[in-house]
Amino acid sequence: MNTLTFPRGGIHPPEYKLSEHAPIENFPLPEIAVIPLSQHVGAPAQCLVKKGDKVKVGTLLGEANGFVSSRIHSSVSGTVLKIEDVPMANAYKVSAVFVKVEGDVWEEGILPGNQLMAIGNITSEQIIQKVKDAGIVGMGGATFPAHIKLQLPPGKKPDTLIIDGAECEPFLTADHRLMLEKPDEILRGVQLMMRALGVQRAIIAIEENKQDAIDILTARSENLRREIAVVSLRTKYPQGGEKQLIKAVLNREVPSGKLPIDVGCIVNNIGTAFAIYEAALLNKPLFERIVTVTGPRVPRPGNYRVRVGTPVSQLLMAAGVELDKVRKLVAGGPMMGKAGSTLDFPVTKGTSGLLVFYDADCQPRRVSPCIRCARCVQACPMGLEPYLLEKLGEKNRLEEAERRGIMDCMECGSCSYICPADRPILDYIRTAKARILKIRREKKPT
Amino acid sequence: MSLLTISQSPHLKGPITTPKIMLAVILALVPGMAVQLVFYGLAFLLVLVQFVVACVVVEWSIQKFLLREIPSVTDGSAALTGVLLALNVPATLGTFPIVAGSLVAIGFGKMAFGGIGRNPFNPALVGRAFLTASFPVGMTQWPKPFSLGMGGTDVVTHATPLTRLLEGTQVIGWQEKIASGFDPLIWNAEILAAAYLVGALLLILLRVIHLAIPLSYLMGLSLVTLPAWLVAPSLQDPLFHIVNGGTMLGAFYMATDYSTSPMIPRAMILYGLLGGILCAVIRLWGAYPDGVAYSILIMNAAVPLMNRYMQPRRFGSQP
C-alpha cells in the first residue's frame, strides 16, 4: 500500500511508543473522584448537584451551558462531598464535583459493552442528540464538543469524513490500542458519524508505524469497502494535524482562517468514533477514557481505561513511577501536551496521555543566538518563517507578525524541536498570538 | 516531592545543536586540509593553527573584555572561520597578516554586528577581502605544491591557472594534462577540488547544507563561461572554472554560510545563480584573477532583501 503524507515541513522525532504492546487495563476506581465541570472547549457546565446528593455512574452532574459547551456526567457512584475549585493540568482552577465512591452502580439504560450492537435505523437527528446528551467531546485532546461538529452549518455539505488514527505524537498509544482492541466498535462509530453527517465516504488514516492497526481495521471493514477506506500515512509529525491530514489524504488545502468543512470534509479522532458508538448504541455518557501512562524512565508504561476524575498520581503509581522523582508531568503528548503544576490533577475527557520525565530527561535549555540555519522554516508544516515570527513576537511587532501569517500557526512545536540554538521559538509565537487575539477582542464592538 | 518543571510544549528537543553543525563543517573540510598539508607541508599547518588560534582568541577577547558577556567560542564558529581563512590564503602568509586578517574577520566581519547569526557578510571572506587589499604581494604569491621545505624559506611561487588566464598567458589544456599522466603537480587543482567535493557531499547527505546554493552557483558560473568558451576557447571551459581558484570552497562552504545566505530554496537558487554569474564576470573581464570571494560578498549584501521579499508559500494560500 502506498503511504500518504503532507508534502511540506514536518519532523521525525524518535517514536518512543513504549506502551504499544500493553493491552488496555481497567483502572481501579478512586476513593474520591474529582469531576471538573469544564472538561471541554467552551463554557463550563452548569452544576446540577449539591453536597449530600447520591449519584450513580452516568448521572448528569452538569448541564451544557450555552451553544459551545458540554454535559458532564458522574464517573462513579456515591455521595457528593463538596463542590470546589481545583487546579487542572494547566494550573487554571476549575469548579469540580467531589464524589465519595460507594460501590459501582450504573444508571439504568446504559448497556454493557460486551457485545457489538447493530446500528439499526437510528436517524441523523437521534445520533446527534445522543452525542450531545452523552457529553462527547473531541477525544484527540482538543475537547471540542462533538455534537457541534456533527451539525453542519447551513449551505455546507461535506463529501468525506476523515478519521484521524495517525497518533503522530511520540509516546502516545491510546488510539493505537483502541484500534487493536475495539476495531468493530470504531467502525460502527464511523458509520454513525457518516449517517449523522450524511456523507457517503469515510477514510480512516493511520500512520504506518501501526501496521497491525491498519491490518485489523482493513480486514474488519472488508464488507464496508464501498463506504470506508483505510489508508496508511507516512510516520511524520504532525501527520495528524487537521490541515495536514486533509492535505495528505485528499490533497485539499484548507485556506488560511477556514475550516475543513470549507473544503468538504470533517475530521474526527479514533477515540471520538469509539465514544460516539458507545453514546449512540449503548446510551453510555462519556465518563471514562483510555489514558497512556508513559515516559522514558517509567518502569511499566501502560494503557488504562480510567474513570474521569481519577487523580493522576494514582495512575503514575500504577505504572511504577516514583512520585518524588518526577520532574515534569505532561498531560497529553510531548509535542503539544501541557506540563502540569501538580501531580494531583484529575483525569478529564481530554487526557490522552500522562508523560513523566525524571531529572535526567529535563536538562535546562541553553538558549544561544539564532544562526539563521532555516531549519525552522523547512520544518514548519504551515509554510511560515518561525525564526522571524519569534523575533517579531519578542519585539511586539504584532501587525507585521500577522502579515507574516502568525495566526496560521497551529503550535505543533516542530520549530522549537528542530532549533539547533535551542531557542523557545514557539513560546514567543504563542505569546504574540494571544496578544493579537486580545487586541482583536477589544476592538470588536460589543 | 521535588519541584515540578513547568514549561510550554514541545517537551522534546531535537539532537542537532550549533556546535555539532560547526564541527560537521570543520570535519567535512578535513580532506581539503589534508590535501593542502600534503602539498605545502608544515607551512600550511602553521598557517592553519595560527588562523584558528587567532580567530578564537579575538572572539573570546572581544566577548570577554569589550562586550562583557560570557564567551561562546565553544560553539566552534570562530574556529571554522579560522579554518576557512587558512584555506583561502597562500601557505606562505606571514604571522602579521594572519593576525590582522583574523582581527578584521572576527572583529569587523562578525562581532561588530552582534556576533554569530547577526553578521551580514561571511566573516572569512571579509578577512580575505581585507588581506587581498592590504597584503597584495603576500596574497598573490601562490607557492608551487611540494616546493616548500620544512621551514618554507625557499619559496617557489607559480602563476596559478587563473592568473595565467588574467595575464593572457598559456594555460595547460586538458589534453596536455591527460598526456602528462597522473602528476599531482599538474593535477593539484583537480585533486583539491575533489577533496572539497567529498566533504561537501557529506554535508549535503547530513543535511547540514542545502544543495540548492552550491549547485546553482556552479550553474551560474557555467552559464557565463560556457558561451564565452564556445566563442573564445582561450577563456577556458566551465569545468576549468569549477576546479580552479576558490570555486569549490566558495560554492560549498562559504556561499552556504547560514546567516549570510537566504532561508528558502527559491531564494537560494537566485542567490547562487547570481553569485556564479558575478564570479564568472569578474574572472573573465575583471581586474582580479579570482572572483569567488567578491561574488559571494556582493550576494551576501542582497540576502536581507531576498529574505524580506521572498517568502515560503504559506499553507492554504492561493497558488
mmCIF file of N, CA and C in Angstrom, chain A residues 8 170-171 243-244 247 253-256 323-324 326-328 330 333-343 357 365 368-375 377-378 381-385 387 403-405 408 413 416-422 426-427 430, chain B residues 1-19 21-22 70 72 74-75 114-119 206-210 257-265 268 303-304 307-318:
data_model
loop_
_atom_site.group_PDB
_atom_site.id
_atom_site.type_symbol
_atom_site.label_atom_id
_atom_site.label_comp_id
_atom_site.label_asym_id
_atom_site.label_seq_id
_atom_site.Cartn_x
_atom_site.Cartn_y
_atom_site.Cartn_z
ATOM 1 N N ARG A 8 4.992 19.267 2.757
ATOM 2 C CA ARG A 8 5.965 20.270 3.147
ATOM 3 C C ARG A 8 6.152 20.330 4.656
ATOM 4 N N PRO A 170 4.819 11.429 19.635
ATOM 5 C CA PRO A 170 5.615 10.353 20.218
ATOM 6 C C PRO A 170 4.987 9.896 21.549
ATOM 7 N N PHE A 171 5.334 8.725 22.001
ATOM 8 C CA PHE A 171 4.914 8.162 23.292
ATOM 9 C C PHE A 171 3.461 7.665 23.337
ATOM 10 N N LYS A 243 -5.227 20.060 9.250
ATOM 11 C CA LYS A 243 -4.996 20.537 7.883
ATOM 12 C C LYS A 243 -4.006 19.648 7.134
ATOM 13 N N GLN A 244 -2.997 19.143 7.855
ATOM 14 C CA GLN A 244 -2.006 18.268 7.230
ATOM 15 C C GLN A 244 -2.649 16.950 6.816
ATOM 16 N N LYS A 247 -4.691 17.396 3.709
ATOM 17 C CA LYS A 247 -3.788 17.517 2.562
ATOM 18 C C LYS A 247 -3.244 16.147 2.161
ATOM 19 N N GLU A 253 -6.270 21.719 0.336
ATOM 20 C CA GLU A 253 -5.691 22.635 1.323
ATOM 21 C C GLU A 253 -6.774 23.511 1.926
ATOM 22 N N VAL A 254 -6.902 23.435 3.227
ATOM 23 C CA VAL A 254 -7.842 24.315 3.914
ATOM 24 C C VAL A 254 -7.241 25.717 3.899
ATOM 25 N N PRO A 255 -7.943 26.692 3.283
ATOM 26 C CA PRO A 255 -7.363 28.035 3.222
ATOM 27 C C PRO A 255 -7.160 28.620 4.617
ATOM 28 N N SER A 256 -6.236 29.544 4.694
ATOM 29 C CA SER A 256 -5.932 30.228 5.946
ATOM 30 C C SER A 256 -7.208 30.787 6.569
ATOM 31 N N LEU A 323 6.961 8.906 42.698
ATOM 32 C CA LEU A 323 6.425 10.264 42.599
ATOM 33 C C LEU A 323 7.450 11.340 42.962
ATOM 34 N N ASP A 324 8.340 11.030 43.925
ATOM 35 C CA ASP A 324 9.282 12.072 44.341
ATOM 36 C C ASP A 324 10.398 12.274 43.315
ATOM 37 N N VAL A 326 9.631 12.558 40.033
ATOM 38 C CA VAL A 326 9.036 13.197 38.859
ATOM 39 C C VAL A 326 9.475 14.647 38.778
ATOM 40 N N ARG A 327 10.013 15.017 37.636
ATOM 41 C CA ARG A 327 10.447 16.391 37.468
ATOM 42 C C ARG A 327 9.467 17.160 36.591
ATOM 43 N N LYS A 328 8.843 16.435 35.675
ATOM 44 C CA LYS A 328 7.889 17.082 34.799
ATOM 45 C C LYS A 328 6.798 16.088 34.450
ATOM 46 N N VAL A 330 3.550 15.714 31.965
ATOM 47 C CA VAL A 330 2.875 16.319 30.822
ATOM 48 C C VAL A 330 1.545 15.610 30.601
ATOM 49 N N GLY A 333 0.610 14.588 24.722
ATOM 50 C CA GLY A 333 1.854 14.125 24.121
ATOM 51 C C GLY A 333 2.990 15.099 24.357
ATOM 52 N N PRO A 334 4.213 14.696 24.023
ATOM 53 C CA PRO A 334 5.367 15.554 24.297
ATOM 54 C C PRO A 334 5.448 16.790 23.400
ATOM 55 N N MET A 335 4.813 16.741 22.242
ATOM 56 C CA MET A 335 4.941 17.873 21.328
ATOM 57 C C MET A 335 3.925 18.976 21.622
ATOM 58 N N MET A 336 2.712 18.602 22.046
ATOM 59 C CA MET A 336 1.680 19.623 22.243
ATOM 60 C C MET A 336 1.038 19.573 23.629
ATOM 61 N N GLY A 337 1.465 18.634 24.475
ATOM 62 C CA GLY A 337 0.847 18.494 25.790
ATOM 63 C C GLY A 337 1.217 19.621 26.741
ATOM 64 N N LYS A 338 0.474 19.659 27.860
ATOM 65 C CA LYS A 338 0.707 20.705 28.862
ATOM 66 C C LYS A 338 1.441 20.125 30.069
ATOM 67 N N ALA A 339 2.430 20.852 30.545
ATOM 68 C CA ALA A 339 3.140 20.416 31.748
ATOM 69 C C ALA A 339 2.308 20.794 32.965
ATOM 70 N N GLY A 340 2.061 19.821 33.821
ATOM 71 C CA GLY A 340 1.218 20.062 34.984
ATOM 72 C C GLY A 340 1.985 20.711 36.124
ATOM 73 N N SER A 341 1.253 21.454 36.973
ATOM 74 C CA SER A 341 1.896 22.114 38.109
ATOM 75 C C SER A 341 1.792 21.272 39.373
ATOM 76 N N THR A 342 0.981 20.223 39.317
ATOM 77 C CA THR A 342 0.887 19.306 40.458
ATOM 78 C C THR A 342 0.847 17.883 39.914
ATOM 79 N N LEU A 343 0.916 16.900 40.830
ATOM 80 C CA LEU A 343 0.773 15.505 40.414
ATOM 81 C C LEU A 343 -0.623 15.007 40.750
ATOM 82 N N PHE A 357 8.637 12.764 33.052
ATOM 83 C CA PHE A 357 10.072 12.950 32.867
ATOM 84 C C PHE A 357 10.741 13.042 34.232
ATOM 85 N N ARG A 365 17.370 24.259 29.137
ATOM 86 C CA ARG A 365 17.720 24.709 27.787
ATOM 87 C C ARG A 365 18.888 25.675 27.861
ATOM 88 N N SER A 368 20.964 29.841 22.715
ATOM 89 C CA SER A 368 22.049 30.600 22.097
ATOM 90 C C SER A 368 21.476 31.381 20.915
ATOM 91 N N PRO A 369 22.274 32.286 20.330
ATOM 92 C CA PRO A 369 21.709 33.123 19.270
ATOM 93 C C PRO A 369 21.262 32.310 18.055
ATOM 94 N N CYS A 370 20.246 32.827 17.389
ATOM 95 C CA CYS A 370 19.763 32.217 16.144
ATOM 96 C C CYS A 370 20.876 32.292 15.105
ATOM 97 N N ILE A 371 21.194 31.155 14.480
ATOM 98 C CA ILE A 371 22.238 31.167 13.454
ATOM 99 C C ILE A 371 21.637 31.220 12.052
ATOM 100 N N ARG A 372 20.347 31.397 11.982
ATOM 101 C CA ARG A 372 19.630 31.544 10.716
ATOM 102 C C ARG A 372 19.862 30.350 9.792
ATOM 103 N N CYS A 373 19.812 29.171 10.369
ATOM 104 C CA CYS A 373 20.062 27.959 9.594
ATOM 105 C C CYS A 373 18.855 27.583 8.751
ATOM 106 N N ALA A 374 17.698 28.194 9.052
ATOM 107 C CA ALA A 374 16.467 27.963 8.284
ATOM 108 C C ALA A 374 15.849 26.587 8.525
ATOM 109 N N ARG A 375 16.317 25.858 9.523
ATOM 110 C CA ARG A 375 15.706 24.561 9.803
ATOM 111 C C ARG A 375 14.243 24.728 10.231
ATOM 112 N N VAL A 377 12.241 27.055 9.237
ATOM 113 C CA VAL A 377 11.457 27.392 8.044
ATOM 114 C C VAL A 377 11.146 26.110 7.276
ATOM 115 N N GLN A 378 12.148 25.226 7.184
ATOM 116 C CA GLN A 378 11.929 23.965 6.469
ATOM 117 C C GLN A 378 10.998 23.039 7.241
ATOM 118 N N PRO A 381 5.125 23.096 9.011
ATOM 119 C CA PRO A 381 4.172 22.494 8.072
ATOM 120 C C PRO A 381 3.189 23.513 7.502
ATOM 121 N N MET A 382 3.165 24.726 8.068
ATOM 122 C CA MET A 382 2.248 25.745 7.570
ATOM 123 C C MET A 382 2.932 26.733 6.624
ATOM 124 N N GLY A 383 4.203 26.522 6.332
ATOM 125 C CA GLY A 383 4.904 27.412 5.404
ATOM 126 C C GLY A 383 5.192 28.778 5.997
ATOM 127 N N LEU A 384 5.383 28.824 7.306
ATOM 128 C CA LEU A 384 5.689 30.106 7.944
ATOM 129 C C LEU A 384 7.195 30.228 8.155
ATOM 130 N N GLU A 385 7.613 31.392 8.662
ATOM 131 C CA GLU A 385 9.018 31.613 8.974
ATOM 132 C C GLU A 385 9.155 31.792 10.492
ATOM 133 N N TYR A 387 11.510 31.645 12.734
ATOM 134 C CA TYR A 387 12.581 32.478 13.298
ATOM 135 C C TYR A 387 12.189 33.948 13.281
ATOM 136 N N ARG A 403 0.880 39.922 9.362
ATOM 137 C CA ARG A 403 1.078 39.897 7.903
ATOM 138 C C ARG A 403 1.902 38.688 7.490
ATOM 139 N N ARG A 404 2.818 38.260 8.357
ATOM 140 C CA ARG A 404 3.647 37.090 8.031
ATOM 141 C C ARG A 404 2.971 35.787 8.452
ATOM 142 N N GLY A 405 1.668 35.869 8.749
ATOM 143 C CA GLY A 405 0.893 34.639 8.915
ATOM 144 C C GLY A 405 0.930 33.986 10.281
ATOM 145 N N ASP A 408 -1.772 31.586 11.426
ATOM 146 C CA ASP A 408 -1.876 30.257 10.815
ATOM 147 C C ASP A 408 -1.160 29.197 11.647
ATOM 148 N N GLY A 413 4.975 22.862 17.329
ATOM 149 C CA GLY A 413 6.257 22.792 18.035
ATOM 150 C C GLY A 413 7.417 22.255 17.205
ATOM 151 N N SER A 416 10.529 24.688 17.447
ATOM 152 C CA SER A 416 11.299 24.641 18.696
ATOM 153 C C SER A 416 12.058 23.326 18.806
ATOM 154 N N TYR A 417 11.440 22.243 18.316
ATOM 155 C CA TYR A 417 12.089 20.931 18.394
ATOM 156 C C TYR A 417 13.383 20.921 17.577
ATOM 157 N N ILE A 418 13.320 21.481 16.376
ATOM 158 C CA ILE A 418 14.440 21.331 15.444
ATOM 159 C C ILE A 418 15.553 22.356 15.708
ATOM 160 N N CYS A 419 15.242 23.447 16.427
ATOM 161 C CA CYS A 419 16.184 24.573 16.541
ATOM 162 C C CYS A 419 17.524 24.164 17.173
ATOM 163 N N PRO A 420 18.648 24.315 16.437
ATOM 164 C CA PRO A 420 19.941 23.930 16.998
ATOM 165 C C PRO A 420 20.416 24.900 18.072
ATOM 166 N N ALA A 421 19.851 26.095 18.112
ATOM 167 C CA ALA A 421 20.235 27.069 19.127
ATOM 168 C C ALA A 421 19.309 26.974 20.339
ATOM 169 N N ASP A 422 18.398 25.976 20.313
ATOM 170 C CA ASP A 422 17.521 25.736 21.449
ATOM 171 C C ASP A 422 16.647 26.927 21.797
ATOM 172 N N LEU A 426 8.495 28.734 19.732
ATOM 173 C CA LEU A 426 7.037 28.646 19.862
ATOM 174 C C LEU A 426 6.520 29.457 21.052
ATOM 175 N N ASP A 427 7.309 29.563 22.126
ATOM 176 C CA ASP A 427 6.858 30.343 23.282
ATOM 177 C C ASP A 427 6.550 31.784 22.876
ATOM 178 N N ARG A 430 3.455 31.874 20.553
ATOM 179 C CA ARG A 430 2.221 31.667 21.307
ATOM 180 C C ARG A 430 1.818 32.947 22.039
ATOM 181 N N MET B 1 8.245 15.789 47.709
ATOM 182 C CA MET B 1 8.126 15.855 46.247
ATOM 183 C C MET B 1 9.047 16.946 45.711
ATOM 184 N N SER B 2 9.763 16.607 44.635
ATOM 185 C CA SER B 2 10.642 17.615 44.054
ATOM 186 C C SER B 2 9.799 18.662 43.322
ATOM 187 N N LEU B 3 10.418 19.791 43.042
ATOM 188 C CA LEU B 3 9.703 20.835 42.326
ATOM 189 C C LEU B 3 9.466 20.385 40.893
ATOM 190 N N LEU B 4 8.284 20.659 40.398
ATOM 191 C CA LEU B 4 7.982 20.278 39.021
ATOM 192 C C LEU B 4 8.438 21.374 38.069
ATOM 193 N N THR B 5 8.918 20.945 36.919
ATOM 194 C CA THR B 5 9.281 21.909 35.883
ATOM 195 C C THR B 5 8.047 22.229 35.065
ATOM 196 N N ILE B 6 7.758 23.506 34.951
ATOM 197 C CA ILE B 6 6.646 23.935 34.108
ATOM 198 C C ILE B 6 7.250 24.579 32.878
ATOM 199 N N SER B 7 6.945 24.075 31.727
ATOM 200 C CA SER B 7 7.388 24.755 30.520
ATOM 201 C C SER B 7 6.356 24.497 29.447
ATOM 202 N N GLN B 8 6.402 25.328 28.431
ATOM 203 C CA GLN B 8 5.451 25.187 27.343
ATOM 204 C C GLN B 8 5.907 24.070 26.414
ATOM 205 N N SER B 9 4.988 23.508 25.674
ATOM 206 C CA SER B 9 5.345 22.486 24.697
ATOM 207 C C SER B 9 6.166 23.144 23.577
ATOM 208 N N PRO B 10 6.980 22.433 22.841
ATOM 209 C CA PRO B 10 7.203 20.993 22.939
ATOM 210 C C PRO B 10 8.136 20.630 24.085
ATOM 211 N N HIS B 11 7.952 19.384 24.553
ATOM 212 C CA HIS B 11 8.768 18.899 25.661
ATOM 213 C C HIS B 11 9.888 17.979 25.179
ATOM 214 N N LEU B 12 10.015 17.866 23.874
ATOM 215 C CA LEU B 12 11.132 17.100 23.295
ATOM 216 C C LEU B 12 12.029 18.063 22.537
ATOM 217 N N LYS B 13 13.285 17.671 22.441
ATOM 218 C CA LYS B 13 14.265 18.542 21.815
ATOM 219 C C LYS B 13 15.051 17.714 20.812
ATOM 220 N N GLY B 14 15.210 18.248 19.605
ATOM 221 C CA GLY B 14 15.953 17.529 18.580
ATOM 222 C C GLY B 14 17.432 17.434 18.902
ATOM 223 N N PRO B 15 18.142 16.543 18.185
ATOM 224 C CA PRO B 15 19.545 16.274 18.515
ATOM 225 C C PRO B 15 20.534 17.286 17.940
ATOM 226 N N ILE B 16 20.101 18.102 16.988
ATOM 227 C CA ILE B 16 21.067 18.969 16.304
ATOM 228 C C ILE B 16 21.325 20.234 17.117
ATOM 229 N N THR B 17 22.611 20.568 17.304
ATOM 230 C CA THR B 17 22.961 21.793 18.018
ATOM 231 C C THR B 17 23.959 22.597 17.186
ATOM 232 N N THR B 18 24.091 23.875 17.513
ATOM 233 C CA THR B 18 25.019 24.733 16.782
ATOM 234 C C THR B 18 26.447 24.177 16.795
ATOM 235 N N PRO B 19 27.003 23.796 17.961
ATOM 236 C CA PRO B 19 28.370 23.257 17.929
ATOM 237 C C PRO B 19 28.510 22.028 17.031
ATOM 238 N N ILE B 21 26.854 21.411 14.325
ATOM 239 C CA ILE B 21 26.853 21.848 12.930
ATOM 240 C C ILE B 21 28.243 22.361 12.552
ATOM 241 N N MET B 22 28.821 23.208 13.414
ATOM 242 C CA MET B 22 30.140 23.781 13.118
ATOM 243 C C MET B 22 31.188 22.670 13.028
ATOM 244 N N ILE B 70 29.388 36.347 28.377
ATOM 245 C CA ILE B 70 30.031 35.036 28.521
ATOM 246 C C ILE B 70 30.508 34.580 27.143
ATOM 247 N N SER B 72 31.422 32.614 23.882
ATOM 248 C CA SER B 72 30.753 31.436 23.326
ATOM 249 C C SER B 72 31.599 30.798 22.231
ATOM 250 N N THR B 74 33.126 28.185 22.291
ATOM 251 C CA THR B 74 32.990 26.726 22.232
ATOM 252 C C THR B 74 31.957 26.292 21.190
ATOM 253 N N ASP B 75 31.192 27.245 20.633
ATOM 254 C CA ASP B 75 30.252 26.838 19.584
ATOM 255 C C ASP B 75 30.976 26.465 18.287
ATOM 256 N N GLY B 114 27.225 42.043 16.146
ATOM 257 C CA GLY B 114 26.487 41.405 17.237
ATOM 258 C C GLY B 114 26.803 39.929 17.388
ATOM 259 N N GLY B 115 27.813 39.455 16.642
ATOM 260 C CA GLY B 115 28.229 38.065 16.834
ATOM 261 C C GLY B 115 27.501 37.074 15.949
ATOM 262 N N ILE B 116 27.598 35.819 16.307
ATOM 263 C CA ILE B 116 27.095 34.724 15.468
ATOM 264 C C ILE B 116 25.636 34.940 15.074
ATOM 265 N N GLY B 117 25.365 34.716 13.810
ATOM 266 C CA GLY B 117 23.993 34.806 13.320
ATOM 267 C C GLY B 117 23.552 36.196 12.920
ATOM 268 N N ARG B 118 24.321 37.221 13.295
ATOM 269 C CA ARG B 118 23.867 38.581 13.005
ATOM 270 C C ARG B 118 24.692 39.239 11.904
ATOM 271 N N ASN B 119 25.815 38.603 11.528
ATOM 272 C CA ASN B 119 26.707 39.232 10.548
ATOM 273 C C ASN B 119 26.130 39.128 9.146
ATOM 274 N N LEU B 206 24.127 14.813 5.210
ATOM 275 C CA LEU B 206 23.744 15.047 6.608
ATOM 276 C C LEU B 206 22.779 16.219 6.739
ATOM 277 N N ARG B 207 22.428 16.803 5.624
ATOM 278 C CA ARG B 207 21.513 17.950 5.574
ATOM 279 C C ARG B 207 22.031 19.137 6.380
ATOM 280 N N VAL B 208 23.334 19.279 6.422
ATOM 281 C CA VAL B 208 23.888 20.469 7.067
ATOM 282 C C VAL B 208 23.790 21.638 6.101
ATOM 283 N N ILE B 209 24.099 21.379 4.836
ATOM 284 C CA ILE B 209 23.916 22.435 3.834
ATOM 285 C C ILE B 209 22.895 21.997 2.802
ATOM 286 N N HIS B 210 22.314 22.981 2.146
ATOM 287 C CA HIS B 210 21.294 22.743 1.147
ATOM 288 C C HIS B 210 21.964 22.715 -0.226
ATOM 289 N N ASP B 257 27.101 29.565 4.046
ATOM 290 C CA ASP B 257 27.087 30.057 5.429
ATOM 291 C C ASP B 257 25.661 30.499 5.782
ATOM 292 N N TYR B 258 25.147 29.973 6.897
ATOM 293 C CA TYR B 258 23.729 30.177 7.227
ATOM 294 C C TYR B 258 23.312 31.637 7.296
ATOM 295 N N SER B 259 24.029 32.408 8.130
ATOM 296 C CA SER B 259 23.496 33.745 8.409
ATOM 297 C C SER B 259 23.656 34.687 7.224
ATOM 298 N N THR B 260 24.490 34.311 6.244
ATOM 299 C CA THR B 260 24.696 35.229 5.119
ATOM 300 C C THR B 260 24.101 34.688 3.826
ATOM 301 N N SER B 261 23.254 33.664 3.932
ATOM 302 C CA SER B 261 22.604 33.135 2.729
ATOM 303 C C SER B 261 21.099 33.064 2.961
ATOM 304 N N PRO B 262 20.299 32.974 1.897
ATOM 305 C CA PRO B 262 18.841 33.020 2.068
ATOM 306 C C PRO B 262 18.288 31.790 2.789
ATOM 307 N N MET B 263 17.007 31.909 3.192
ATOM 308 C CA MET B 263 16.390 30.888 4.031
ATOM 309 C C MET B 263 15.551 29.884 3.242
ATOM 310 N N ILE B 264 15.092 30.240 2.064
ATOM 311 C CA ILE B 264 14.184 29.312 1.369
ATOM 312 C C ILE B 264 14.773 28.932 0.011
ATOM 313 N N PRO B 265 14.468 27.712 -0.459
ATOM 314 C CA PRO B 265 15.095 27.183 -1.672
ATOM 315 C C PRO B 265 15.025 28.120 -2.884
ATOM 316 N N MET B 268 17.496 30.702 -2.457
ATOM 317 C CA MET B 268 18.837 30.123 -2.509
ATOM 318 C C MET B 268 19.287 29.965 -3.964
ATOM 319 N N VAL B 303 21.102 39.428 0.523
ATOM 320 C CA VAL B 303 20.316 38.435 1.265
ATOM 321 C C VAL B 303 19.189 39.053 2.110
ATOM 322 N N PRO B 304 19.447 40.147 2.856
ATOM 323 C CA PRO B 304 18.334 40.706 3.634
ATOM 324 C C PRO B 304 17.132 41.075 2.761
ATOM 325 N N ASN B 307 15.358 37.832 1.847
ATOM 326 C CA ASN B 307 14.582 37.296 2.965
ATOM 327 C C ASN B 307 13.317 38.111 3.194
ATOM 328 N N ARG B 308 13.380 39.386 2.847
ATOM 329 C CA ARG B 308 12.216 40.226 3.071
ATOM 330 C C ARG B 308 11.134 39.981 2.018
ATOM 331 N N TYR B 309 11.560 39.849 0.767
ATOM 332 C CA TYR B 309 10.563 39.783 -0.302
ATOM 333 C C TYR B 309 10.297 38.386 -0.833
ATOM 334 N N MET B 310 11.152 37.423 -0.494
ATOM 335 C CA MET B 310 10.886 36.059 -0.963
ATOM 336 C C MET B 310 10.503 35.210 0.235
ATOM 337 N N GLN B 311 9.211 34.913 0.338
ATOM 338 C CA GLN B 311 8.726 34.146 1.472
ATOM 339 C C GLN B 311 8.333 32.752 1.013
ATOM 340 N N PRO B 312 8.357 31.786 1.941
ATOM 341 C CA PRO B 312 7.871 30.458 1.559
ATOM 342 C C PRO B 312 6.386 30.536 1.229
ATOM 343 N N ARG B 313 5.912 29.562 0.442
ATOM 344 C CA ARG B 313 4.485 29.538 0.137
ATOM 345 C C ARG B 313 3.744 29.085 1.379
ATOM 346 N N ARG B 314 2.829 29.911 1.829
ATOM 347 C CA ARG B 314 2.088 29.563 3.034
ATOM 348 C C ARG B 314 1.065 28.487 2.727
ATOM 349 N N PHE B 315 0.908 27.548 3.657
ATOM 350 C CA PHE B 315 -0.102 26.505 3.504
ATOM 351 C C PHE B 315 -1.474 27.157 3.393
ATOM 352 N N GLY B 316 -2.229 26.726 2.404
ATOM 353 C CA GLY B 316 -3.583 27.243 2.271
ATOM 354 C C GLY B 316 -3.683 28.568 1.536
ATOM 355 N N SER B 317 -2.559 29.085 1.031
ATOM 356 C CA SER B 317 -2.642 30.312 0.246
ATOM 357 C C SER B 317 -2.932 29.935 -1.195
ATOM 358 N N GLN B 318 -3.447 30.879 -1.946
ATOM 359 C CA GLN B 318 -3.807 30.587 -3.331
ATOM 360 C C GLN B 318 -2.544 30.335 -4.147
#
